Each structure stands twice: as structure tokens, then as C-alpha cells.
């Protein structure tokens, strides 16, 4: 099959020009003015912005967590992602403590293979680093194409590793050409504060927020940056939320160290006042929690300063009945919120349309940097001959409203209910196939491919 996209305004991380794109099979074959090649299908993109498909490198699909499973499967989650202009996601495999990485990967493959609608890859979360795990890292990188290793400095007893394990893992991952990523919050401090609040009878969602003050994230981010500096391992902080943590990274850059930063759309747009809505605040119970308006300002500036390279979602949806597990105790509310479908349009509307970031920066943080940092560039993350034809068309002027009534995520509320946005994803092409058009998904369960990733060098 071939496809010709005519007269779109093509935006990449570095360019902005009007041209045609000719797609042959799964890849882009040519880009130029007035292309005349005959194609099986043609799209008139006049007035549209034509961009590389979004890559969301932080999602949790069908993940066992806090006594339940996140409610989007690889099928429903990647389909919803496509509706919102995200053509590829990176999901997390969680090693069970006392078990191997291989066992965990087999389990996740069992859930994702043949079910994903959009393309996907995995980060491997190392929750138990020992000599057995060390021996598996090379296989993950060389044979499985899994080159990023996630760590948790919190969630003690289930996911957290200590600094001894962290340094050992970093040394091995550096040797094998991978990157260590981190949930950087001080787990022991948080556990102390949770226990204290509970002993005082403070049990509402507000105390989830008050149990994870900014210092818990700033301290862990600084410690992580120091450990990556010491080991020389490329490091990446996921879901960074606040000024204190970004300042720790800023300091690290003064010694010419690269430690990469991801923030998530919710930390740019929502703030902790939502926890004052009694139990409704559970919709936004996530870790780290939402912060203050001053932190939002720091994060927007951090994007433009190049300190924040990626805007992801940490999509980890739970239905309302699952959130109710913590009705009488905030520490039992499953952590996470739904956004996989909304990231691209929210960031376009609140970022580009409102003049906070440029169109090029938008592409950089939603697609190009995820592809570069996670070993997929230039196959993914740009529009160029030879790249996968993962292409989105955005109408920059169309207004629309977000709602659980119309979204495609498998969750019965929207964290952004009633938000009025400017800019809508109209058409999505995934590896040459029109995947979304006129609000319909045209590719089937199983179309999504597992993308093996290359080694990373810690440079964007
Ligand atoms: O609240 C969150 N973030 N849930 C998902 C797990 C994690 O820490 O990323
Ligand atoms: Zn996390
Ligand atoms: Zn997460």
C-alpha cells in the first residue's frame, strides 16, 4: 500500500515547511514539493500540521499494582493512545522480588503480544538487583532490545531498591550500553509520613499529598544524579514534578553532567488544590503527587531551558470502584491517573496554542527526544525518508472538549473533564496504515508491533 499526504505544513523538531509526503509500505519514501507519484490513497493536508506520531515513554498497561490491575490493557490503552495522536508507547515490565527479569518479561509478553493496536516497547523495572539479575542485563539489551532499566527509590517491600543495588545496577547497565531510569522519591521518608498521618487519623486523599513533600523528591533526585555522575551511567528521572528536584538536576548540569528529565502533562497543568475536594481528590492520587503553581512555572521554563527533555503521561488508570479501595485510607488508593489519549492535545492546546512552547519544541518533547533517548531514532521520532511512516495531522484551530463520555480509555472518569482545547488530532498514520480517521480506529487488535530498541549513548 502507498499513501500520499499533500500540502501539509510539516513540523519536525528542527523544520517547518509545506510539502508532500509519499509513503510506500510502512516507511516514508520521499518528502518534497508537488510530488506526483501515484498512490493507493491520498490525503489532502492543506491547513493541517503534519508531525511525527507521539511517543509516550511512560505508561502502565494492565499492570498489577496496589492489589489491583491498571484498567487499560495493551489493546485498549494503545488504541486510546492512537486516538490522541500517540503512535507508540513504552510500558513497564516489573520484576517480582525474588524472581528473574526473564519471568517478568514472559508475563508481560503474554499480555501484550497480539493484543496491542499501536506500537510498543518495554522498560525493564529492576526491583531486585543481585548476581542473577546482573547476568540478565546483557541479554535484555542484546537479545530483547530492552535498553532502559527502571528503578524505584520508593514503594518499599514491593519495588524499591537500595543505593547499594542502584550503584551495582548502574555499573552493569553502563557496561551494556543502556540507561537507568528512576522514580526518584525518598521512600523511607514517605513511609514515615504515611504512618504518622495514619496514626493521627488523617486518612483523606489530601494526606497522600502531604506525605510526599517536595523535599522527598528533591533529595532523591539529587542522590540519583550523584550516583549517575559517580558511575558514568546515563540516567533519566521519570515524572519529575517540582522546583526542588529540577534544581538538583540544574546543579548536576553545572558539572557538565547529563541527567535527563521527563515531566508529565498533569504536573504542567494541574495542581495540589485538587486534593482539597474530599474523596474526589482520589482521581488525582498519583506518586509523586500534584504540586504547586510555582512548580508548574518551573517545569514550563525547564522545557524551554532544555532541562526537561520529555513530556510523558505516567498513564496508570484505575476505575472509580478501584479508587474506592482507599475510601477510608489514602494509602490504599491505587496510585495513577489516565492521560494516554489526552497528552498530545493537552500539550498542544496549553503549550503551543497558548504560546508557552514552539511547534518545534512540541515535536521535540513528545516524539523526537523519546525516540533519541530510548534508542529508536531516526526510525521513530521524525519525518524523513526511511523513517517509519508514523504521522499525525493536527487541525490547529479546531476546538473540542475532553470528557469521559467521549474518550476511548477504559476508565469511567476523565481527569480533565470539561477542559476546552484548541487543536485536534484528525488523522493518524501508523507504519503506513491510516489508523485513525474521522474519529474511527481503522487498525485492528494485534497491529501494534514490539519495537526492539538500540543501545543508548546518553546524548540527545
Ligand atoms: O502514581 C503513579 N505514578 N502510578 C504508577 C506507578 C509509578 O510510580 O509510576
Ligand atoms: Zn513512579
Ligand atoms: Zn509510572
Coordinates of C-alpha atoms and ligand atoms in Angstrom, one line a residue:
X1 CA 0.0 0.0 0.0
X2 CA 1.1 3.5 -0.7
X3 CA -0.1 6.8 0.6
X4 CA 0.4 10.4 -0.5
X5 CA -0.1 13.2 2.0
X6 CA -0.4 16.5 0.1
X7 CA 0.3 20.1 1.0
X8 CA 0.6 19.7 4.8
X9 CA 2.7 22.0 7.0
X10 CA 5.4 19.6 8.1
X11 CA 6.8 20.2 11.5
X12 CA 9.8 18.3 13.0
X13 CA 12.0 19.1 15.9
X14 CA 14.0 21.3 13.5
X15 CA 11.9 22.2 10.5
X16 CA 8.7 23.9 9.4
X17 CA 7.8 23.8 5.7
X18 CA 5.0 23.0 3.4
X19 CA 5.4 19.8 1.3
X20 CA 4.0 16.4 0.3
X21 CA 4.9 13.0 1.9
X22 CA 5.0 9.8 -0.1
X23 CA 4.7 6.6 2.0
X24 CA 5.5 3.3 0.5
X25 CA 4.6 0.3 2.7
X26 CA 5.5 1.0 6.3
X27 CA 8.0 3.8 5.7
X28 CA 8.3 7.3 4.3
X29 CA 9.8 7.1 0.8
X30 CA 10.0 10.7 -0.2
X31 CA 9.2 14.2 1.0
X32 CA 9.1 17.1 -1.4
X33 CA 7.0 19.8 -3.1
X34 CA 4.5 18.8 -5.8
X35 CA 5.2 15.0 -5.6
X36 CA 3.4 13.3 -8.5
X37 CA 3.9 9.6 -7.5
X38 CA 0.7 7.5 -7.9
X39 CA -0.5 6.3 -4.5
X40 CA -3.3 3.9 -3.5
X41 CA -4.6 6.5 -1.1
X42 CA -4.3 10.3 -0.9
X43 CA -4.9 12.7 2.0
X44 CA -5.4 16.4 1.5
X45 CA -3.5 18.0 4.4
X46 CA -3.9 21.7 3.5
X47 CA -4.3 23.7 6.6
X48 CA -3.1 20.8 8.8
X49 CA 0.1 20.5 10.8
X50 CA 1.8 17.3 9.9
X51 CA 4.0 15.9 12.6
X52 CA 5.7 12.6 13.7
X53 CA 3.5 10.4 15.8
X54 CA 3.7 10.9 19.5
X55 CA 5.8 8.6 21.6
X56 CA 4.8 8.2 25.2
X57 CA 7.7 6.6 27.1
X58 CA 5.8 6.3 30.4
X59 CA 2.7 4.2 30.6
X60 CA 1.4 1.3 32.8
X61 CA -0.9 -1.0 30.9
X62 CA -2.6 -4.0 32.6
X63 CA -0.1 -3.6 35.4
X64 CA -0.5 -5.4 38.7
X65 CA -0.2 -2.7 41.3
X66 CA -1.5 -2.0 44.9
X67 CA -3.8 -5.0 44.9
X68 CA -5.4 -4.5 41.5
X69 CA -4.5 -4.0 37.8
X70 CA -4.4 -0.7 35.9
X71 CA -7.6 -0.7 33.9
X72 CA -6.3 -0.2 30.3
X73 CA -5.0 -3.3 28.6
X74 CA -2.4 -3.2 25.9
X75 CA -5.3 -3.3 23.5
X76 CA -7.5 -0.5 25.0
X77 CA -4.5 1.6 26.0
X78 CA -2.7 1.7 22.7
X79 CA -6.0 2.2 20.8
X80 CA -6.8 5.2 23.0
X81 CA -3.3 6.5 22.5
X82 CA -3.7 6.3 18.8
X83 CA -7.0 8.3 19.0
X84 CA -5.0 11.0 20.7
X85 CA -2.0 11.0 18.3
X86 CA 0.4 8.8 20.2
X87 CA 1.6 6.0 17.8
X88 CA 4.0 4.3 20.2
X89 CA 4.2 3.8 24.0
X90 CA 6.9 2.4 26.3
X91 CA 5.3 0.2 29.0
X92 CA 6.9 -1.1 32.2
X93 CA 7.7 -4.7 33.0
X94 CA 8.0 -5.2 36.7
X95 CA 10.4 -7.8 38.0
X96 CA 8.9 -9.6 41.1
X97 CA 11.4 -9.5 44.0
X98 CA 13.0 -13.0 44.3
X99 CA 12.3 -13.7 40.7
X100 CA 14.1 -13.2 37.4
X101 CA 13.8 -10.5 34.8
X102 CA 13.0 -13.2 32.2
X103 CA 10.0 -14.4 34.2
X104 CA 8.6 -10.9 34.3
X105 CA 9.2 -10.3 30.6
X106 CA 7.5 -13.6 29.7
X107 CA 4.5 -12.5 31.8
X108 CA 4.3 -9.1 30.0
X109 CA 4.8 -10.6 26.6
X110 CA 1.9 -12.9 27.4
X111 CA -0.4 -9.8 27.9
X112 CA 0.9 -7.5 25.1
X113 CA 1.7 -9.8 22.2
X114 CA -1.1 -10.0 19.6
X115 CA -3.2 -7.5 21.6
X116 CA -1.6 -4.1 21.1
X117 CA -3.1 -1.9 18.5
X118 CA -0.3 0.7 18.5
X119 CA 3.4 0.1 18.6
X120 CA 5.1 -0.5 21.9
X121 CA 8.3 -1.3 23.8
X122 CA 9.1 -2.2 27.4
X123 CA 11.3 -0.7 30.1
X124 CA 12.5 -3.4 32.5
X125 CA 11.9 -2.4 36.1
X126 CA 14.7 -4.0 38.2
X127 CA 13.3 -4.4 41.7
X128 CA 15.8 -6.9 43.0
X129 CA 19.4 -6.4 41.8
X130 CA 21.6 -9.4 42.6
X131 CA 24.2 -11.5 40.7
X132 CA 21.4 -13.4 38.9
X133 CA 19.8 -10.1 37.7
X134 CA 23.2 -8.7 36.7
X135 CA 23.7 -11.7 34.4
X136 CA 20.4 -11.0 32.7
X137 CA 21.0 -7.3 31.8
X138 CA 23.2 -8.1 28.7
X139 CA 20.6 -10.5 27.3
X140 CA 17.9 -7.8 27.7
X141 CA 19.9 -5.3 25.8
X142 CA 21.4 -7.6 23.1
X143 CA 18.6 -10.0 22.5
X144 CA 15.4 -8.4 23.6
X145 CA 16.1 -4.8 22.5
X146 CA 15.2 -3.5 26.0
X147 CA 17.8 -0.9 26.8
X148 CA 16.3 1.1 29.7
X149 CA 16.2 -0.2 33.2
X150 CA 13.7 1.4 35.6
X151 CA 14.3 1.7 39.3
X152 CA 12.2 2.8 42.2
X153 CA 13.6 4.7 45.2
X154 CA 10.1 4.3 46.9
X155 CA 7.4 1.6 47.3
X156 CA 9.5 -0.3 49.9
X157 CA 8.8 -4.0 50.1
X158 CA 7.4 -4.3 46.6
X159 CA 9.5 -2.3 44.1
X160 CA 12.1 -0.2 45.9
X161 CA 15.9 -1.0 45.7
X162 CA 18.5 0.4 48.0
X163 CA 21.5 2.5 47.0
X164 CA 23.8 -0.5 47.1
X165 CA 21.7 -2.2 44.4
X166 CA 21.3 1.1 42.5
X167 CA 25.1 1.6 42.1
X168 CA 25.6 -2.0 41.1
X169 CA 22.9 -1.8 38.5
X170 CA 24.2 1.4 37.1
X171 CA 27.7 -0.1 36.6
X172 CA 26.3 -3.1 34.8
X173 CA 23.9 -1.1 32.7
X174 CA 26.6 1.4 31.7
X175 CA 28.8 -1.6 30.6
X176 CA 26.0 -3.0 28.4
X177 CA 25.1 0.3 26.7
X178 CA 21.8 1.0 28.5
X179 CA 20.2 3.7 30.6
X180 CA 18.9 3.6 34.2
X181 CA 15.7 5.5 34.8
X182 CA 14.2 6.3 38.2
X183 CA 11.2 7.1 40.3
X184 CA 13.1 9.5 42.4
X185 CA 11.5 10.0 45.8
X186 CA 12.8 9.1 49.3
X187 CA 10.7 6.0 50.1
X188 CA 11.7 5.8 53.8
X189 CA 10.7 9.4 54.5
X190 CA 7.4 8.9 52.7
X191 CA 6.7 5.7 54.6
X192 CA 7.4 7.6 57.9
X193 CA 5.0 10.4 56.9
X194 CA 2.3 8.0 55.8
X195 CA 2.4 6.1 59.1
X196 CA 2.4 9.3 61.1
X197 CA -0.6 10.7 59.3
X198 CA -2.5 7.5 59.7
X199 CA -1.7 7.3 63.4
X200 CA -3.2 10.8 63.7
X201 CA -6.4 9.6 62.0
X202 CA -5.6 11.8 58.9
X203 CA -6.9 9.5 56.1
X204 CA -8.2 11.6 53.2
X205 CA -6.5 12.0 49.8
X206 CA -5.0 15.3 51.0
X207 CA -2.7 13.3 53.2
X208 CA -1.3 11.4 50.2
X209 CA -0.1 14.8 49.1
X210 CA 1.2 15.8 52.5
X211 CA 3.1 12.5 52.8
X212 CA 5.2 13.3 49.8
X213 CA 6.5 16.9 50.3
X214 CA 8.8 18.4 47.7
X215 CA 12.0 17.6 49.8
X216 CA 11.3 13.8 49.3
X217 CA 11.7 14.2 45.6
X218 CA 14.5 16.9 45.6
X219 CA 16.6 14.7 47.9
X220 CA 16.2 11.5 45.9
X221 CA 16.7 13.3 42.5
X222 CA 20.0 14.8 43.8
X223 CA 21.1 11.4 45.2
X224 CA 20.3 9.8 41.9
X225 CA 22.2 12.5 39.9
X226 CA 25.2 12.0 42.2
X227 CA 25.2 8.2 41.6
X228 CA 24.9 8.6 37.8
X229 CA 27.8 11.1 38.0
X230 CA 29.9 8.7 40.0
X231 CA 29.2 5.6 37.8
X232 CA 29.0 7.5 34.5
X233 CA 25.8 5.6 33.6
X234 CA 23.2 7.6 31.6
X235 CA 20.4 8.5 33.9
X236 CA 16.8 9.6 33.4
X237 CA 14.4 10.8 36.0
X238 CA 10.8 9.9 35.3
X239 CA 7.8 12.1 36.2
X240 CA 9.7 14.9 37.8
X241 CA 7.3 17.4 39.3
X242 CA 8.8 20.2 41.2
X243 CA 11.3 23.1 41.5
X244 CA 13.5 21.4 44.2
X245 CA 14.0 18.3 42.0
X246 CA 14.7 20.3 38.9
X247 CA 17.2 22.5 40.8
X248 CA 19.0 19.3 41.7
X249 CA 19.3 18.5 38.0
X250 CA 20.3 22.1 37.2
X251 CA 23.2 21.8 39.7
X252 CA 24.3 18.5 38.1
X253 CA 24.5 20.1 34.7
X254 CA 26.9 22.7 36.2
X255 CA 29.5 19.8 36.3
X256 CA 28.6 19.1 32.7
X257 CA 26.7 16.1 33.7
X258 CA 23.8 14.9 31.7
X259 CA 20.9 13.6 33.7
X260 CA 17.7 13.5 31.6
X261 CA 14.3 14.6 32.8
X262 CA 10.8 13.7 32.0
X263 CA 7.8 15.5 33.3
X264 CA 4.2 14.5 32.7
X265 CA 1.4 16.5 31.3
X266 CA -0.5 16.6 34.7
X267 CA 2.4 18.3 36.5
X268 CA 2.3 21.1 33.9
X269 CA -1.4 21.7 34.1
X270 CA -2.9 20.5 37.4
X271 CA -2.1 21.5 41.0
X272 CA -2.5 20.2 44.5
X273 CA -5.7 22.2 45.2
X274 CA -7.5 19.3 43.7
X275 CA -6.7 17.3 46.8
X276 CA -9.0 19.6 48.8
X277 CA -12.1 18.1 47.1
X278 CA -12.6 15.4 49.8
X279 CA -12.6 11.9 48.3
X280 CA -13.0 13.1 44.7
X281 CA -9.3 14.1 45.1
X282 CA -8.6 10.3 44.7
X283 CA -8.9 10.9 40.9
X284 CA -5.5 12.6 41.1
X285 CA -3.8 10.4 43.7
X286 CA -0.6 9.6 42.0
X287 CA 3.1 9.5 43.0
X288 CA 4.7 11.9 43.1
X289 CA 1.5 14.0 43.8
X290 CA 0.5 17.1 42.0
X291 CA 2.4 20.2 43.2
X292 CA 2.0 24.0 43.4
X293 CA 1.6 26.6 40.7
X294 CA 5.2 27.7 41.2
X295 CA 6.3 24.2 40.2
X296 CA 4.3 24.3 37.0
X297 CA 6.1 27.6 36.1
X298 CA 9.4 25.9 36.8
X299 CA 8.6 23.0 34.6
X300 CA 7.4 25.1 31.6
X301 CA 10.6 27.1 31.9
X302 CA 12.6 23.8 32.3
X303 CA 11.3 22.7 28.9
X304 CA 12.4 25.9 27.2
X305 CA 15.7 25.8 29.0
X306 CA 16.4 22.2 27.7
X307 CA 16.5 20.8 31.2
X308 CA 13.3 18.9 30.7
X309 CA 13.6 16.7 27.6
X310 CA 10.3 14.8 27.5
X311 CA 6.6 15.3 28.4
X312 CA 5.0 11.9 29.1
X313 CA 1.9 10.8 30.9
X314 CA 2.6 8.1 33.5
X315 CA -0.7 6.8 32.3
X316 CA -1.9 4.4 35.1
X317 CA -5.7 4.4 35.0
X318 CA -8.0 3.0 37.7
X319 CA -11.7 2.9 37.5
X320 CA -13.7 4.7 40.3
X321 CA -14.5 1.4 42.0
X322 CA -10.8 0.7 42.2
X323 CA -10.1 4.1 43.6
X324 CA -12.7 3.4 46.3
X325 CA -10.3 0.7 47.7
X326 CA -8.8 3.7 49.6
X327 CA -12.1 5.3 50.7
X328 CA -11.1 5.1 54.4
X329 CA -7.3 5.2 54.0
X330 CA -5.5 7.3 51.4
X331 CA -2.5 4.8 51.4
X332 CA -4.8 2.2 49.8
X333 CA -5.9 4.3 46.8
X334 CA -4.3 2.8 43.7
X335 CA -1.8 5.5 42.5
X336 CA -2.2 6.8 39.0
X337 CA -4.3 8.8 36.6
X338 CA -5.5 8.4 32.9
X339 CA -3.9 10.6 30.2
X340 CA -2.6 8.4 27.4
X341 CA -5.2 9.8 25.0
X342 CA -5.0 13.4 26.1
X343 CA -1.3 14.2 26.3
X344 CA -0.8 15.4 22.7
X345 CA -3.9 17.6 22.5
X346 CA -3.5 19.0 26.0
X347 CA 0.1 20.0 25.4
X348 CA -0.8 21.4 22.0
X349 CA -3.6 23.5 23.4
X350 CA -2.0 24.6 26.7
X351 CA 1.6 24.7 25.3
X352 CA 1.6 25.7 21.7
X353 CA -1.8 27.5 21.3
X354 CA -1.2 29.5 24.4
X355 CA 2.3 30.4 23.3
X356 CA 4.3 28.7 26.0
X357 CA 6.3 26.5 23.7
X358 CA 7.1 26.5 20.0
X359 CA 5.8 23.9 17.5
X360 CA 9.3 22.5 17.1
X361 CA 9.7 22.2 20.9
X362 CA 6.3 20.4 20.9
X363 CA 7.6 17.8 18.5
X364 CA 10.9 17.5 20.3
X365 CA 9.4 16.7 23.7
X366 CA 6.5 14.5 22.6
X367 CA 8.3 12.4 19.9
X368 CA 11.9 13.2 18.9
X369 CA 13.5 13.2 22.3
X370 CA 11.7 10.0 23.4
X371 CA 13.0 8.3 20.2
X372 CA 16.5 9.6 20.6
X373 CA 16.9 8.9 24.3
X374 CA 15.4 5.4 24.1
X375 CA 17.3 4.2 21.1
X376 CA 14.8 4.4 18.2
X377 CA 15.9 7.5 16.3
X378 CA 15.6 8.1 13.3
X379 CA 13.3 5.1 12.7
X380 CA 10.8 6.8 15.0
X381 CA 10.5 10.4 16.2
X382 CA 10.9 12.3 12.9
X383 CA 9.6 12.7 9.4
X384 CA 12.3 11.7 6.9
X385 CA 12.8 9.3 4.1
X386 CA 13.4 5.8 5.6
X387 CA 11.6 6.6 8.9
X388 CA 8.5 4.6 9.9
X389 CA 5.5 6.4 8.5
X390 CA 4.1 7.3 11.9
X391 CA 2.4 10.6 11.1
X392 CA -0.3 12.7 12.7
X393 CA -2.4 15.5 11.2
X394 CA -3.5 18.2 13.7
X395 CA -6.1 20.9 12.9
X396 CA -4.6 23.7 15.0
X397 CA -7.8 25.7 15.1
X398 CA -10.4 23.1 15.9
X399 CA -12.0 23.4 19.3
X400 CA -13.2 20.5 21.3
X401 CA -14.0 19.4 24.9
X402 CA -12.5 16.5 26.8
X403 CA -14.9 14.1 28.5
X404 CA -15.2 10.5 29.8
X405 CA -18.3 10.3 27.7
X406 CA -16.3 10.5 24.5
X407 CA -12.8 9.2 25.4
X408 CA -11.5 5.8 24.5
X409 CA -9.6 4.9 27.6
X410 CA -11.0 2.1 29.8
X411 CA -11.8 4.3 32.7
X412 CA -15.1 5.8 33.8
X413 CA -13.9 9.4 34.6
X414 CA -11.7 11.9 33.0
X415 CA -9.0 13.8 34.9
X416 CA -9.7 16.7 32.6
X417 CA -13.5 16.6 32.4
X418 CA -14.8 19.6 30.6
X419 CA -11.5 21.1 29.5
X420 CA -11.9 23.1 26.3
X421 CA -9.0 22.6 24.0
X422 CA -7.8 24.3 20.8
X423 CA -6.2 21.9 18.3
X424 CA -7.4 18.4 17.5
X425 CA -5.7 15.3 16.2
X426 CA -7.7 14.5 13.0
X427 CA -5.7 11.7 11.2
X428 CA -3.1 9.2 12.5
X429 CA -1.0 7.0 10.3
X430 CA 1.0 4.2 11.9
X431 CA 3.6 2.4 9.8
X432 CA 1.9 3.5 6.6
X433 CA -1.7 2.5 7.6
X434 CA -4.3 5.1 8.3
X435 CA -5.0 4.1 11.9
X436 CA -7.4 6.9 13.0
X437 CA -9.7 8.9 10.7
X438 CA -12.9 10.8 11.4
X439 CA -12.8 9.5 15.0
X440 CA -12.7 5.9 14.0
X441 CA -9.9 3.4 14.6
X442 CA -9.1 1.6 11.4
X443 CA -6.4 -0.8 12.6
X444 CA -7.1 -4.0 14.5
X445 CA -6.0 -5.6 17.7
X446 CA -2.6 -7.1 17.1
X447 CA -1.5 -4.4 14.6
X448 CA 0.9 -2.9 17.2
X449 CA 4.5 -4.1 16.9
X450 CA 7.0 -4.6 19.6
X451 CA 9.9 -2.3 18.7
X452 CA 13.3 -3.5 19.6
X453 CA 15.5 -0.6 20.7
X454 CA 19.2 0.1 20.2
X455 CA 21.8 0.8 22.8
X456 CA 21.8 4.4 24.1
X457 CA 24.7 6.8 24.5
X458 CA 23.0 9.2 26.8
X459 CA 23.1 12.1 24.3
X460 CA 20.2 13.9 22.7
Ligands
LIG1 O1 1.1 7.1 40.7 C1 1.8 6.6 39.9 N1 2.8 7.2 39.3 N2 1.5 5.3 39.5 C2 2.2 4.5 38.6 C3 3.5 3.9 39.2 C4 4.6 5.0 39.2 O2 5.1 5.3 40.3 O3 5.0 5.4 38.2
LIG2 ZN1 6.7 6.3 39.5
LIG3 ZN1 4.9 5.3 36.3

